[in-house]
């Protein structure tokens, strides 16, 4: 039993997920930017062009060989059992769970596709041969991931028009260093999320309510490697990992962890169906991600601090309260919204200023995906 099984789970039975009834709803969900939804990014390509990885050349070249070897080239194809499993397993599910699963598929697709677009744009706009090659491989992987998820949405006639999404979704500009912090974390947390689900369903195959989960093990090794790439890029430029940047690292860790926690707690049925408790699942994912991130970040947040979960729960409750104000009008509602936003900001600030745990960066950067 890990320390977190002792936590009482907070009851967030109220759902934030609006229902998806048509392809139009699904496409609208993907294009809409909210605090919790995955975003699309653009960056400073000239600065990307100047990245110099020579100080990590040996580890870099080994990693590039792995990309070249492409051990997942045949992975993202459905097997004969896939369609049958979708039909037999999904027909038993209740509507609430189905809706959370659609939301999970749409969110995952949007975030895979977000990586695909960013990596592709960087590739097209730079000449730096190391980074160009890396971006080509990562865009290749993300495009497979997004396509595979979209096939599953198409089974329910909720296919996303990726061309349209690329043209219409708003792009957020991030300086390269913020792209590195955010993308590193999202790749590694992606790995930790998929491997935790895969291991759980490996132990409890009766809880695997959709065949797509069978693909997660080899899938998440791609995400792990993408994270490794950003780790090497950051380790090659040590000023990204000291001074005021330590505050930025802290900010991104908290932002990524809190977003995941709040979003996962809006999908209670999904975790239930897999035999996972959203809180325990998220803390397991935090634990794995923090452990991995010691390869590049000289600090990790203290997820075992007694106030860490308290503040995350408060953010979740505030997010639900904010959701309640969504369809209401009037001055009082506006004031209420403002008050909730301020409380959320204060709570985020409290999380940000919790003590952190410092660690020494290892001489060797690369890690193997052994979780
Ligand atoms: Fe991916
Ligand atoms: Fe990735």
Coordinates of C-alpha atoms in Angstrom, one line a residue, residues 5-338:
X5 CA -4.2 4.9 -0.4
X6 CA -4.7 6.3 3.1
X7 CA -6.1 9.5 1.6
X8 CA -9.9 9.9 1.8
X9 CA -11.0 10.6 -1.7
X10 CA -13.0 13.8 -2.0
X11 CA -16.4 13.3 -3.5
X12 CA -16.7 15.2 -6.8
X13 CA -19.7 13.3 -8.1
X14 CA -20.9 16.3 -10.0
X15 CA -19.7 16.1 -13.6
X16 CA -18.0 18.8 -15.6
X17 CA -18.2 16.9 -18.9
X18 CA -20.9 18.1 -21.3
X19 CA -22.2 15.4 -23.5
X20 CA -21.0 14.7 -27.0
X21 CA -23.9 13.6 -29.2
X22 CA -22.5 14.3 -32.7
X23 CA -19.3 14.8 -34.7
X24 CA -20.1 18.5 -34.5
X25 CA -20.1 18.4 -30.7
X26 CA -16.8 16.5 -30.8
X27 CA -15.2 18.9 -33.2
X28 CA -16.4 21.8 -31.1
X29 CA -14.9 20.2 -28.0
X30 CA -11.5 19.9 -29.7
X31 CA -11.4 23.4 -30.9
X32 CA -12.5 25.1 -27.7
X33 CA -9.8 26.5 -25.4
X34 CA -10.6 26.3 -21.7
X35 CA -8.2 26.5 -18.7
X36 CA -8.2 22.7 -18.7
X37 CA -8.2 21.8 -22.4
X38 CA -5.1 21.0 -24.3
X39 CA -3.8 23.9 -26.4
X40 CA -1.8 24.4 -29.6
X41 CA 1.5 26.2 -29.5
X42 CA 3.8 28.2 -31.6
X43 CA 7.3 29.5 -30.8
X44 CA 10.3 31.5 -31.8
X45 CA 11.8 29.4 -34.7
X46 CA 15.0 31.5 -35.0
X47 CA 15.8 30.7 -31.4
X48 CA 15.0 27.0 -32.0
X49 CA 17.4 27.1 -34.9
X50 CA 20.3 28.1 -32.6
X51 CA 20.0 25.2 -30.2
X52 CA 23.4 23.6 -29.7
X53 CA 23.4 20.0 -28.4
X54 CA 27.1 19.4 -28.8
X55 CA 27.7 18.9 -25.1
X56 CA 25.3 15.9 -25.0
X57 CA 26.3 14.6 -28.4
X58 CA 27.0 11.0 -27.4
X59 CA 23.6 10.5 -25.7
X60 CA 21.9 12.4 -28.5
X61 CA 23.3 10.2 -31.3
X62 CA 22.2 7.1 -29.4
X63 CA 18.7 8.5 -29.1
X64 CA 18.6 9.4 -32.8
X65 CA 19.5 5.8 -33.6
X66 CA 16.4 4.7 -31.6
X67 CA 14.2 7.1 -33.6
X68 CA 15.7 5.8 -36.8
X69 CA 15.1 2.2 -35.8
X70 CA 11.4 3.1 -35.4
X71 CA 10.4 0.1 -33.3
X72 CA 6.8 1.2 -33.4
X73 CA 6.4 1.4 -37.2
X74 CA 3.9 -1.4 -37.2
X75 CA 2.3 -0.8 -33.9
X76 CA -0.5 1.6 -34.7
X77 CA -2.7 -0.7 -36.7
X78 CA -5.7 -2.4 -35.4
X79 CA -5.8 -6.1 -35.0
X80 CA -8.6 -8.4 -36.1
X81 CA -10.2 -8.4 -32.6
X82 CA -10.4 -4.6 -32.3
X83 CA -13.8 -4.0 -33.9
X84 CA -15.4 -6.9 -32.1
X85 CA -14.1 -5.7 -28.8
X86 CA -15.3 -2.2 -29.3
X87 CA -18.8 -3.5 -30.0
X88 CA -19.1 -6.1 -27.3
X89 CA -17.4 -4.1 -24.5
X90 CA -18.8 -0.7 -25.2
X91 CA -22.4 -2.0 -25.6
X92 CA -22.3 -2.8 -21.8
X93 CA -21.3 0.6 -20.7
X94 CA -23.6 3.2 -19.3
X95 CA -24.0 6.6 -20.9
X96 CA -22.1 8.6 -18.2
X97 CA -19.0 6.4 -18.6
X98 CA -19.2 6.6 -22.4
X99 CA -19.3 10.4 -22.3
X100 CA -16.3 10.5 -20.1
X101 CA -14.5 8.1 -22.4
X102 CA -15.3 10.3 -25.5
X103 CA -14.0 13.3 -23.5
X104 CA -10.8 11.3 -22.8
X105 CA -10.4 10.4 -26.5
X106 CA -11.0 13.9 -27.7
X107 CA -8.6 15.4 -25.1
X108 CA -5.9 12.9 -25.9
X109 CA -6.3 13.4 -29.6
X110 CA -6.1 17.2 -29.2
X111 CA -2.9 16.9 -27.2
X112 CA -1.3 14.4 -29.5
X113 CA -2.2 16.5 -32.5
X114 CA -0.9 19.6 -30.7
X115 CA 2.5 18.0 -30.5
X116 CA 2.3 16.9 -34.1
X117 CA 1.6 20.5 -35.3
X118 CA 4.3 22.1 -33.1
X119 CA 7.0 19.6 -34.1
X120 CA 6.1 19.9 -37.8
X121 CA 6.1 23.7 -37.7
X122 CA 9.5 23.8 -36.0
X123 CA 10.8 21.3 -38.6
X124 CA 9.6 23.4 -41.5
X125 CA 11.0 26.7 -40.1
X126 CA 14.5 25.8 -39.1
X127 CA 17.8 24.6 -40.7
X128 CA 19.6 23.2 -37.6
X129 CA 20.1 19.6 -38.8
X130 CA 20.0 18.0 -35.3
X131 CA 16.7 19.7 -34.3
X132 CA 15.2 19.3 -37.7
X133 CA 15.7 15.6 -37.7
X134 CA 14.4 15.2 -34.2
X135 CA 11.3 17.2 -35.0
X136 CA 10.7 15.0 -38.1
X137 CA 10.7 11.9 -36.0
X138 CA 8.6 13.3 -33.2
X139 CA 6.0 14.7 -35.7
X140 CA 5.9 11.2 -37.3
X141 CA 5.1 9.6 -33.9
X142 CA 2.5 12.1 -32.8
X143 CA 0.7 11.9 -36.2
X144 CA 0.4 8.1 -35.7
X145 CA -0.9 8.6 -32.2
X146 CA -3.4 11.2 -33.2
X147 CA -4.6 9.1 -36.2
X148 CA -5.0 6.0 -34.0
X149 CA -7.2 7.9 -31.5
X150 CA -9.2 9.5 -34.3
X151 CA -10.0 6.0 -35.7
X152 CA -11.5 5.2 -32.4
X153 CA -13.6 8.4 -32.4
X154 CA -14.7 7.5 -35.9
X155 CA -16.1 4.2 -34.6
X156 CA -18.7 6.3 -32.8
X157 CA -19.0 8.8 -35.8
X158 CA -17.2 11.4 -33.7
X159 CA -14.2 11.8 -36.0
X160 CA -12.3 15.0 -35.7
X161 CA -11.5 17.0 -38.9
X162 CA -7.8 17.5 -38.2
X163 CA -7.3 20.0 -41.1
X164 CA -10.1 22.1 -39.9
X165 CA -8.9 21.9 -36.3
X166 CA -5.4 23.0 -37.4
X167 CA -6.8 26.0 -39.1
X168 CA -9.3 27.1 -36.5
X169 CA -7.9 26.4 -33.1
X170 CA -6.2 29.3 -31.4
X171 CA -2.4 29.1 -31.0
X172 CA -0.5 30.2 -27.9
X173 CA 3.0 31.6 -28.3
X174 CA 5.6 30.3 -25.9
X175 CA 9.3 31.2 -25.9
X176 CA 11.4 28.0 -26.6
X177 CA 12.4 27.6 -22.9
X178 CA 8.7 27.5 -21.9
X179 CA 8.1 25.0 -24.7
X180 CA 10.9 22.8 -23.3
X181 CA 9.6 22.9 -19.7
X182 CA 5.9 22.4 -20.7
X183 CA 6.5 19.8 -23.4
X184 CA 9.0 17.8 -21.4
X185 CA 6.5 17.6 -18.6
X186 CA 3.6 16.7 -20.8
X187 CA 5.6 14.0 -22.6
X188 CA 6.7 12.4 -19.4
X189 CA 3.4 12.8 -17.7
X190 CA 1.8 11.3 -20.8
X191 CA 4.2 8.3 -20.4
X192 CA 3.3 8.0 -16.7
X193 CA -0.4 8.2 -17.3
X194 CA -0.4 5.5 -20.1
X195 CA 1.9 3.1 -18.3
X196 CA -0.1 3.3 -15.1
X197 CA -3.3 2.6 -17.0
X198 CA -1.7 -0.2 -18.9
X199 CA -0.2 -1.9 -15.8
X200 CA -3.6 -1.6 -14.0
X201 CA -5.5 -3.3 -16.9
X202 CA -2.7 -5.9 -17.3
X203 CA -3.6 -6.9 -13.7
X204 CA -7.3 -6.6 -14.3
X205 CA -8.1 -7.5 -17.9
X206 CA -11.8 -7.6 -17.0
X207 CA -11.7 -3.9 -16.5
X208 CA -10.4 -3.1 -20.0
X209 CA -13.5 -1.7 -21.5
X210 CA -12.0 -0.7 -24.8
X211 CA -9.3 -2.3 -26.9
X212 CA -7.3 0.9 -27.3
X213 CA -5.7 0.4 -23.8
X214 CA -3.9 -2.7 -25.2
X215 CA -1.8 -0.3 -27.3
X216 CA -0.7 1.9 -24.4
X217 CA 2.6 0.1 -23.5
X218 CA 4.4 0.5 -26.8
X219 CA 2.7 3.8 -27.3
X220 CA 4.0 5.4 -24.2
X221 CA 7.5 4.4 -25.0
X222 CA 7.3 6.9 -27.8
X223 CA 6.2 9.6 -25.3
X224 CA 9.0 8.6 -23.0
X225 CA 11.6 9.1 -25.8
X226 CA 10.1 12.5 -26.8
X227 CA 10.6 13.5 -23.2
X228 CA 14.2 12.3 -23.3
X229 CA 14.8 14.5 -26.3
X230 CA 13.7 17.7 -24.4
X231 CA 15.7 16.5 -21.4
X232 CA 18.9 16.5 -23.5
X233 CA 18.1 19.8 -25.1
X234 CA 17.8 21.4 -21.7
X235 CA 20.8 19.7 -20.2
X236 CA 22.8 21.0 -23.2
X237 CA 22.0 24.5 -22.1
X238 CA 22.6 24.6 -18.3
X239 CA 21.4 28.2 -17.8
X240 CA 17.8 26.9 -18.5
X241 CA 18.1 24.9 -15.3
X242 CA 19.3 27.5 -12.8
X243 CA 18.6 30.9 -11.3
X244 CA 15.3 32.5 -12.0
X245 CA 14.4 29.6 -14.3
X246 CA 14.1 27.4 -11.3
X247 CA 10.9 29.4 -10.5
X248 CA 9.7 28.9 -14.0
X249 CA 10.3 25.1 -13.7
X250 CA 8.4 25.1 -10.4
X251 CA 5.5 27.1 -12.0
X252 CA 5.2 24.6 -14.9
X253 CA 5.3 21.5 -12.7
X254 CA 2.6 22.9 -10.5
X255 CA 0.5 24.0 -13.5
X256 CA 0.8 20.7 -15.3
X257 CA 0.1 18.6 -12.1
X258 CA -2.8 20.8 -11.0
X259 CA -4.4 20.8 -14.5
X260 CA -4.2 17.0 -14.7
X261 CA -5.6 16.6 -11.2
X262 CA -8.6 18.9 -11.7
X263 CA -9.4 17.4 -15.2
X264 CA -9.2 13.8 -14.0
X265 CA -11.5 14.6 -11.1
X266 CA -14.1 15.6 -13.6
X267 CA -14.2 12.0 -14.9
X268 CA -15.0 9.8 -11.9
X269 CA -16.7 7.1 -13.9
X270 CA -13.7 6.6 -16.3
X271 CA -11.3 5.9 -13.4
X272 CA -13.9 3.8 -11.6
X273 CA -14.4 1.6 -14.6
X274 CA -10.7 0.8 -14.8
X275 CA -10.7 0.1 -11.0
X276 CA -8.6 3.2 -10.4
X277 CA -9.3 5.9 -7.8
X278 CA -8.7 9.3 -9.6
X279 CA -6.7 10.6 -6.6
X280 CA -4.5 7.5 -6.2
X281 CA -4.0 7.3 -9.9
X282 CA -2.9 11.0 -10.1
X283 CA -0.5 10.6 -7.2
X284 CA 1.0 7.6 -8.8
X285 CA 1.4 9.6 -12.0
X286 CA 3.0 12.5 -10.0
X287 CA 5.3 10.0 -8.3
X288 CA 6.6 8.5 -11.5
X289 CA 6.9 11.9 -13.3
X290 CA 8.8 13.4 -10.4
X291 CA 11.2 10.5 -10.3
X292 CA 11.9 10.7 -14.0
X293 CA 12.2 14.5 -14.0
X294 CA 15.2 14.4 -11.7
X295 CA 17.2 13.7 -14.9
X296 CA 16.8 17.3 -15.8
X297 CA 15.1 19.4 -13.2
X298 CA 17.2 20.2 -10.0
X299 CA 14.0 20.3 -8.0
X300 CA 10.8 18.3 -7.6
X301 CA 7.6 19.4 -5.8
X302 CA 6.8 17.7 -2.5
X303 CA 3.7 15.7 -3.4
X304 CA 3.7 14.2 0.1
X305 CA 3.4 17.6 1.8
X306 CA 0.2 17.5 3.8
X307 CA -1.1 20.7 2.1
X308 CA -0.4 19.6 -1.5
X309 CA -3.5 17.5 -1.8
X310 CA -5.6 19.9 0.2
X311 CA -4.9 22.7 -2.3
X312 CA -5.4 20.4 -5.3
X313 CA -8.8 19.5 -3.9
X314 CA -9.6 23.1 -3.3
X315 CA -8.8 23.9 -7.0
X316 CA -11.0 21.1 -8.1
X317 CA -13.9 22.4 -5.9
X318 CA -13.4 25.9 -7.3
X319 CA -13.3 24.6 -10.9
X320 CA -16.7 22.9 -10.2
X321 CA -18.1 26.0 -8.7
X322 CA -16.9 28.0 -11.7
X323 CA -18.6 25.5 -14.0
X324 CA -21.8 26.1 -12.1
X325 CA -21.7 29.8 -13.1
X326 CA -21.3 28.9 -16.8
X327 CA -24.9 29.2 -17.9
X328 CA -26.1 31.8 -15.4
X329 CA -26.4 35.5 -16.0
X330 CA -26.5 38.7 -13.9
X331 CA -24.3 40.9 -11.8
X332 CA -24.3 38.6 -8.8
X333 CA -23.1 35.7 -11.0
X334 CA -20.3 37.9 -12.4
X335 CA -19.2 38.9 -9.0
X336 CA -19.3 35.2 -7.9
X337 CA -17.1 34.3 -11.0
X338 CA -14.6 36.9 -10.1

